[in-house]
Amino acid sequence: MGVVQGSVRRARYWAAVMVLCAGAVPVVLSSSASAAVAPIVIGVVCSCTGPEASSTATGPPTFEAWADYVNARGGVDGHRVKVISKDDATNPATSTSEVQTLVSQDHIVGLIDDSIVDSAWATYIQKQHVPVLGGNLSNATFYTNPDFFPEGTTQNFLSDQIVLEAKKAGATNLAVLYCAEAVACQEAVPPIKSTGEKDGVPLVYSAAISASAPSYAAPCLAAKQAGATSMNVADASQIVEAVADSCKQQGYNPIPLGIGGSVGRSWATTPGLNNAIATQNDIPFFVSSTPATKTLAAALEKYEPSVVSSPNYGEAVTNSWVSGLLIQAAAKAAGVTAATTVASKTLTRGLYALHGATLDGMAPPLTFHSGKANSVNCFFYMRVKDGSFTTPYGNKASCVNS
């Protein structure tokens, strides 16, 4: 799926309508007046082509839908949002160059990170003091770099999530297959092993798998021989589905365990993933019963309908939308008005002012600390049951001890 690049429709200045209070007469700003208000420029960098694309590519267009939705309603506290999206093709050098361009030439005041190679430029963005406001949370940067502000659960609690899923599903042990293309995938295995041993759900098999493998029969059979009763595949959603198909063909049906962007819409119709249990960084992508999720769905239908119809519709959608909500919350907390010059430090100040923010129930409680790396230890459960997605423990976040 292509990434929309700084479109012409976002370059137009618009006439914003502001309703001062319920029942008040709306005041329409002229285009010349709105033109005098500087936009909030946000960059997006995404690994939208490459082995993990099925779990990332829906992120940037969703974020742009958020910007369109907000701009149509007067912007963020009177400021139009301008989005500039880049695809790093999962190349660290390309990713670094794009981020440097976004900072030095496009003068972004915030960055959305949908890249799986962000470690290549994490130190650079920290030196520039440009806040990274959410995105794809699969990397360690979000809980080790103080200039990264996660909008949902961070990966340092991945092992707790996987083991808790296995226990809730009644599994006695687990296997982990992880992507061979990213170091972050391999780094997750030792913590899962340690947590599993401590909590009585031992890791009995683990192996790296390639996105280009013609079949996953061999690791499925190896996990089966090891007696694994549950399995987590730490990879893109399409790879998870391919592994599930391969295992089922071998007569092996472990309880599937999932996390974050590894879950996609197609899980519901993949036979090998029936009864899967997973955790999500933010409210599960299929929830449509709350006012906030209804707003998300309506905005996508209007501005980015291709995302709605995508077979890869998954948590990347929610993560990106919630990242936009985080920008709005930070601006509000910082006291931004139409007269405010919004800089990176403005958003950062607003982020530090947030305490337990759930962003209309879309995120787990978020609190950020000045000068410290941030982590989030709460998440949302979901389950696949007979072709449907469910939230067996409700739409509120569960937490583990930090």
PDB file of C-alpha atoms in Angstrom, residues 145-328:
ATOM      1  CA  ASN A 145      14.598   7.255  24.736  1.00  0.00           C
ATOM      2  CA  PRO A 146      13.112  10.161  26.746  1.00  0.00           C
ATOM      3  CA  ASP A 147      12.098  12.016  23.567  1.00  0.00           C
ATOM      4  CA  PHE A 148       9.759   9.157  22.552  1.00  0.00           C
ATOM      5  CA  PHE A 149       6.220   9.366  23.921  1.00  0.00           C
ATOM      6  CA  PRO A 150       4.294   6.086  23.516  1.00  0.00           C
ATOM      7  CA  GLU A 151       0.540   6.325  22.980  1.00  0.00           C
ATOM      8  CA  GLY A 152       0.028   2.749  24.195  1.00  0.00           C
ATOM      9  CA  THR A 153       1.724  -0.262  25.768  1.00  0.00           C
ATOM     10  CA  THR A 154       5.496  -0.397  25.389  1.00  0.00           C
ATOM     11  CA  GLN A 155       7.477  -3.501  24.465  1.00  0.00           C
ATOM     12  CA  ASN A 156       9.212  -3.838  27.813  1.00  0.00           C
ATOM     13  CA  PHE A 157       5.965  -5.412  29.015  1.00  0.00           C
ATOM     14  CA  LEU A 158       5.650  -7.757  26.023  1.00  0.00           C
ATOM     15  CA  SER A 159       6.784 -10.803  27.964  1.00  0.00           C
ATOM     16  CA  ASP A 160       4.159 -10.150  30.644  1.00  0.00           C
ATOM     17  CA  GLN A 161       1.476  -9.818  27.979  1.00  0.00           C
ATOM     18  CA  ILE A 162       2.410 -13.049  26.190  1.00  0.00           C
ATOM     19  CA  VAL A 163       2.606 -15.097  29.391  1.00  0.00           C
ATOM     20  CA  LEU A 164      -0.650 -13.656  30.753  1.00  0.00           C
ATOM     21  CA  GLU A 165      -2.377 -14.505  27.452  1.00  0.00           C
ATOM     22  CA  ALA A 166      -1.130 -18.081  27.666  1.00  0.00           C
ATOM     23  CA  LYS A 167      -2.350 -18.418  31.262  1.00  0.00           C
ATOM     24  CA  LYS A 168      -5.781 -16.967  30.499  1.00  0.00           C
ATOM     25  CA  ALA A 169      -6.124 -19.391  27.573  1.00  0.00           C
ATOM     26  CA  GLY A 170      -5.212 -22.348  29.787  1.00  0.00           C
ATOM     27  CA  ALA A 171      -1.909 -23.153  28.070  1.00  0.00           C
ATOM     28  CA  THR A 172       0.738 -24.999  30.053  1.00  0.00           C
ATOM     29  CA  ASN A 173       3.721 -23.750  28.041  1.00  0.00           C
ATOM     30  CA  LEU A 174       4.510 -21.781  24.894  1.00  0.00           C
ATOM     31  CA  ALA A 175       6.557 -21.489  21.720  1.00  0.00           C
ATOM     32  CA  VAL A 176       7.788 -18.303  20.044  1.00  0.00           C
ATOM     33  CA  LEU A 177       8.582 -17.849  16.362  1.00  0.00           C
ATOM     34  CA  TYR A 178      10.144 -14.467  15.666  1.00  0.00           C
ATOM     35  CA  CYS A 179      10.993 -12.440  12.565  1.00  0.00           C
ATOM     36  CA  ALA A 180      14.506 -12.903  11.217  1.00  0.00           C
ATOM     37  CA  GLU A 181      14.540  -9.438   9.631  1.00  0.00           C
ATOM     38  CA  ALA A 182      14.632  -7.244  12.759  1.00  0.00           C
ATOM     39  CA  VAL A 183      16.851  -7.429  15.842  1.00  0.00           C
ATOM     40  CA  ALA A 184      13.926  -6.302  17.999  1.00  0.00           C
ATOM     41  CA  CYS A 185      12.128  -9.573  17.298  1.00  0.00           C
ATOM     42  CA  GLN A 186      14.987 -11.697  18.625  1.00  0.00           C
ATOM     43  CA  GLU A 187      15.498  -9.418  21.642  1.00  0.00           C
ATOM     44  CA  ALA A 188      11.991 -10.240  22.880  1.00  0.00           C
ATOM     45  CA  VAL A 189      12.689 -13.957  23.359  1.00  0.00           C
ATOM     46  CA  PRO A 190      14.898 -13.945  26.530  1.00  0.00           C
ATOM     47  CA  PRO A 191      12.388 -11.843  28.548  1.00  0.00           C
ATOM     48  CA  ILE A 192       9.542 -14.164  27.489  1.00  0.00           C
ATOM     49  CA  LYS A 193      11.618 -17.165  28.567  1.00  0.00           C
ATOM     50  CA  SER A 194      12.416 -15.570  31.933  1.00  0.00           C
ATOM     51  CA  THR A 195       8.832 -14.448  32.619  1.00  0.00           C
ATOM     52  CA  GLY A 196       7.435 -17.792  31.524  1.00  0.00           C
ATOM     53  CA  GLU A 197       9.688 -19.704  33.909  1.00  0.00           C
ATOM     54  CA  LYS A 198       8.770 -17.380  36.777  1.00  0.00           C
ATOM     55  CA  ASP A 199       5.001 -17.611  36.127  1.00  0.00           C
ATOM     56  CA  GLY A 200       4.760 -21.310  35.369  1.00  0.00           C
ATOM     57  CA  VAL A 201       4.378 -21.126  31.575  1.00  0.00           C
ATOM     58  CA  PRO A 202       7.814 -22.222  30.291  1.00  0.00           C
ATOM     59  CA  LEU A 203       9.095 -21.442  26.824  1.00  0.00           C
ATOM     60  CA  VAL A 204       9.729 -24.857  25.239  1.00  0.00           C
ATOM     61  CA  TYR A 205      10.643 -23.814  21.695  1.00  0.00           C
ATOM     62  CA  SER A 206      11.777 -20.699  19.814  1.00  0.00           C
ATOM     63  CA  ALA A 207      13.107 -20.079  16.308  1.00  0.00           C
ATOM     64  CA  ALA A 208      13.654 -17.299  13.777  1.00  0.00           C
ATOM     65  CA  ILE A 209      11.500 -17.344  10.635  1.00  0.00           C
ATOM     66  CA  SER A 210      11.865 -15.463   7.363  1.00  0.00           C
ATOM     67  CA  ALA A 211       9.090 -13.509   5.672  1.00  0.00           C
ATOM     68  CA  SER A 212      10.161 -15.022   2.356  1.00  0.00           C
ATOM     69  CA  ALA A 213       9.997 -18.660   3.504  1.00  0.00           C
ATOM     70  CA  PRO A 214       7.851 -20.783   1.148  1.00  0.00           C
ATOM     71  CA  SER A 215       6.473 -22.766   4.088  1.00  0.00           C
ATOM     72  CA  TYR A 216       6.556 -22.796   7.872  1.00  0.00           C
ATOM     73  CA  ALA A 217       5.941 -26.531   8.212  1.00  0.00           C
ATOM     74  CA  ALA A 218       9.372 -27.178   9.752  1.00  0.00           C
ATOM     75  CA  PRO A 219       9.096 -24.799  12.735  1.00  0.00           C
ATOM     76  CA  CYS A 220       5.485 -25.903  13.254  1.00  0.00           C
ATOM     77  CA  LEU A 221       6.555 -29.536  13.473  1.00  0.00           C
ATOM     78  CA  ALA A 222       9.466 -28.650  15.760  1.00  0.00           C
ATOM     79  CA  ALA A 223       7.154 -26.763  18.119  1.00  0.00           C
ATOM     80  CA  LYS A 224       4.692 -29.650  18.025  1.00  0.00           C
ATOM     81  CA  GLN A 225       7.455 -32.116  18.881  1.00  0.00           C
ATOM     82  CA  ALA A 226       8.501 -29.876  21.780  1.00  0.00           C
ATOM     83  CA  GLY A 227       4.975 -30.173  23.122  1.00  0.00           C
ATOM     84  CA  ALA A 228       4.124 -26.455  22.894  1.00  0.00           C
ATOM     85  CA  THR A 229       0.455 -25.871  23.717  1.00  0.00           C
ATOM     86  CA  SER A 230       0.441 -22.197  22.710  1.00  0.00           C
ATOM     87  CA  MET A 231       2.394 -20.161  20.173  1.00  0.00           C
ATOM     88  CA  ASN A 232       3.283 -16.518  19.672  1.00  0.00           C
ATOM     89  CA  VAL A 233       4.477 -15.464  16.227  1.00  0.00           C
ATOM     90  CA  ALA A 234       6.331 -12.170  16.587  1.00  0.00           C
ATOM     91  CA  ASP A 235       5.967 -10.974  13.020  1.00  0.00           C
ATOM     92  CA  ALA A 236       3.713  -9.042  10.642  1.00  0.00           C
ATOM     93  CA  SER A 237       0.065 -10.060  10.498  1.00  0.00           C
ATOM     94  CA  GLN A 238       0.329 -11.769   7.098  1.00  0.00           C
ATOM     95  CA  ILE A 239       3.237 -13.899   8.330  1.00  0.00           C
ATOM     96  CA  VAL A 240       1.288 -14.872  11.448  1.00  0.00           C
ATOM     97  CA  GLU A 241      -1.576 -16.048   9.240  1.00  0.00           C
ATOM     98  CA  ALA A 242       0.805 -18.006   6.993  1.00  0.00           C
ATOM     99  CA  VAL A 243       2.341 -19.748  10.017  1.00  0.00           C
ATOM    100  CA  ALA A 244      -1.119 -20.603  11.363  1.00  0.00           C
ATOM    101  CA  ASP A 245      -2.060 -22.160   8.016  1.00  0.00           C
ATOM    102  CA  SER A 246       1.150 -24.187   7.907  1.00  0.00           C
ATOM    103  CA  CYS A 247       0.693 -25.484  11.449  1.00  0.00           C
ATOM    104  CA  LYS A 248      -2.911 -26.467  10.785  1.00  0.00           C
ATOM    105  CA  GLN A 249      -1.828 -28.379   7.674  1.00  0.00           C
ATOM    106  CA  GLN A 250       0.544 -30.346   9.920  1.00  0.00           C
ATOM    107  CA  GLY A 251      -2.284 -31.235  12.277  1.00  0.00           C
ATOM    108  CA  TYR A 252      -0.877 -28.918  14.923  1.00  0.00           C
ATOM    109  CA  ASN A 253      -3.262 -26.438  16.569  1.00  0.00           C
ATOM    110  CA  PRO A 254      -1.570 -24.563  19.431  1.00  0.00           C
ATOM    111  CA  ILE A 255      -3.461 -21.699  21.080  1.00  0.00           C
ATOM    112  CA  PRO A 256      -2.419 -18.592  19.083  1.00  0.00           C
ATOM    113  CA  LEU A 257      -1.068 -15.686  21.138  1.00  0.00           C
ATOM    114  CA  GLY A 258      -0.808 -12.229  19.608  1.00  0.00           C
ATOM    115  CA  ILE A 259       0.268  -8.724  20.390  1.00  0.00           C
ATOM    116  CA  GLY A 260      -0.164  -5.277  18.846  1.00  0.00           C
ATOM    117  CA  GLY A 261       0.404  -4.998  15.123  1.00  0.00           C
ATOM    118  CA  SER A 262       0.773  -8.745  14.618  1.00  0.00           C
ATOM    119  CA  VAL A 263      -3.035  -8.880  14.686  1.00  0.00           C
ATOM    120  CA  GLY A 264      -4.991  -7.988  11.549  1.00  0.00           C
ATOM    121  CA  ARG A 265      -8.558  -8.153  10.297  1.00  0.00           C
ATOM    122  CA  SER A 266      -7.883 -11.436   8.457  1.00  0.00           C
ATOM    123  CA  TRP A 267      -7.245 -13.220  11.754  1.00  0.00           C
ATOM    124  CA  ALA A 268     -11.002 -13.654  12.150  1.00  0.00           C
ATOM    125  CA  THR A 269     -11.239 -15.763   8.989  1.00  0.00           C
ATOM    126  CA  THR A 270      -7.951 -17.674   9.277  1.00  0.00           C
ATOM    127  CA  PRO A 271      -8.901 -21.182  10.531  1.00  0.00           C
ATOM    128  CA  GLY A 272      -5.625 -21.698  12.364  1.00  0.00           C
ATOM    129  CA  LEU A 273      -6.217 -18.547  14.407  1.00  0.00           C
ATOM    130  CA  ASN A 274      -9.609 -19.432  15.855  1.00  0.00           C
ATOM    131  CA  ASN A 275      -9.539 -19.083  19.656  1.00  0.00           C
ATOM    132  CA  ALA A 276      -6.539 -16.752  19.434  1.00  0.00           C
ATOM    133  CA  ILE A 277      -6.055 -14.447  22.392  1.00  0.00           C
ATOM    134  CA  ALA A 278      -4.111 -11.212  22.025  1.00  0.00           C
ATOM    135  CA  THR A 279      -3.347  -7.890  23.659  1.00  0.00           C
ATOM    136  CA  GLN A 280      -3.419  -4.493  21.968  1.00  0.00           C
ATOM    137  CA  ASN A 281      -1.497  -1.311  22.731  1.00  0.00           C
ATOM    138  CA  ASP A 282      -4.649   0.800  22.482  1.00  0.00           C
ATOM    139  CA  ILE A 283      -8.340  -0.052  22.343  1.00  0.00           C
ATOM    140  CA  PRO A 284      -8.743  -2.979  19.879  1.00  0.00           C
ATOM    141  CA  PHE A 285      -9.167  -1.863  16.276  1.00  0.00           C
ATOM    142  CA  PHE A 286     -12.515  -3.613  15.807  1.00  0.00           C
ATOM    143  CA  VAL A 287     -14.295  -1.919  18.724  1.00  0.00           C
ATOM    144  CA  SER A 288     -17.043   0.343  17.347  1.00  0.00           C
ATOM    145  CA  SER A 289     -19.316   0.833  20.348  1.00  0.00           C
ATOM    146  CA  THR A 290     -17.767   3.912  21.968  1.00  0.00           C
ATOM    147  CA  PRO A 291     -18.161   7.551  20.853  1.00  0.00           C
ATOM    148  CA  ALA A 292     -14.422   7.815  20.183  1.00  0.00           C
ATOM    149  CA  THR A 293     -14.221   4.661  18.033  1.00  0.00           C
ATOM    150  CA  LYS A 294     -17.322   5.762  16.119  1.00  0.00           C
ATOM    151  CA  THR A 295     -15.563   9.031  15.308  1.00  0.00           C
ATOM    152  CA  LEU A 296     -12.529   7.117  14.038  1.00  0.00           C
ATOM    153  CA  ALA A 297     -14.679   4.900  11.812  1.00  0.00           C
ATOM    154  CA  ALA A 298     -16.603   7.845  10.355  1.00  0.00           C
ATOM    155  CA  ALA A 299     -13.404   9.790   9.612  1.00  0.00           C
ATOM    156  CA  LEU A 300     -11.836   6.827   7.809  1.00  0.00           C
ATOM    157  CA  GLU A 301     -14.973   6.260   5.741  1.00  0.00           C
ATOM    158  CA  LYS A 302     -14.889   9.888   4.627  1.00  0.00           C
ATOM    159  CA  TYR A 303     -11.187  10.587   4.179  1.00  0.00           C
ATOM    160  CA  GLU A 304      -9.375   7.243   3.705  1.00  0.00           C
ATOM    161  CA  PRO A 305     -11.909   4.557   2.675  1.00  0.00           C
ATOM    162  CA  SER A 306      -9.112   2.359   1.297  1.00  0.00           C
ATOM    163  CA  VAL A 307      -7.942   1.798   4.879  1.00  0.00           C
ATOM    164  CA  VAL A 308     -11.393   0.576   5.878  1.00  0.00           C
ATOM    165  CA  SER A 309     -11.421  -2.026   3.089  1.00  0.00           C
ATOM    166  CA  SER A 310      -7.813  -3.123   3.571  1.00  0.00           C
ATOM    167  CA  PRO A 311      -7.264  -6.759   4.623  1.00  0.00           C
ATOM    168  CA  ASN A 312      -4.441  -5.371   6.795  1.00  0.00           C
ATOM    169  CA  TYR A 313      -6.771  -3.188   8.862  1.00  0.00           C
ATOM    170  CA  GLY A 314      -5.472  -3.708  12.370  1.00  0.00           C
ATOM    171  CA  GLU A 315      -3.941  -2.085  15.418  1.00  0.00           C
ATOM    172  CA  ALA A 316      -1.716   0.202  13.311  1.00  0.00           C
ATOM    173  CA  VAL A 317      -4.925   2.069  12.485  1.00  0.00           C
ATOM    174  CA  THR A 318      -5.825   2.648  16.129  1.00  0.00           C
ATOM    175  CA  ASN A 319      -2.229   3.451  17.077  1.00  0.00           C
ATOM    176  CA  SER A 320      -1.999   6.180  14.431  1.00  0.00           C
ATOM    177  CA  TRP A 321      -5.362   7.725  15.264  1.00  0.00           C
ATOM    178  CA  VAL A 322      -4.539   7.742  18.978  1.00  0.00           C
ATOM    179  CA  SER A 323      -1.196   9.383  18.158  1.00  0.00           C
ATOM    180  CA  GLY A 324      -3.211  12.228  16.670  1.00  0.00           C
ATOM    181  CA  LEU A 325      -5.337  12.420  19.818  1.00  0.00           C
ATOM    182  CA  LEU A 326      -2.108  12.617  21.819  1.00  0.00           C
ATOM    183  CA  ILE A 327      -1.062  15.697  19.834  1.00  0.00           C
ATOM    184  CA  GLN A 328      -4.429  17.325  20.561  1.00  0.00           C
TER     185      GLN A 328
END
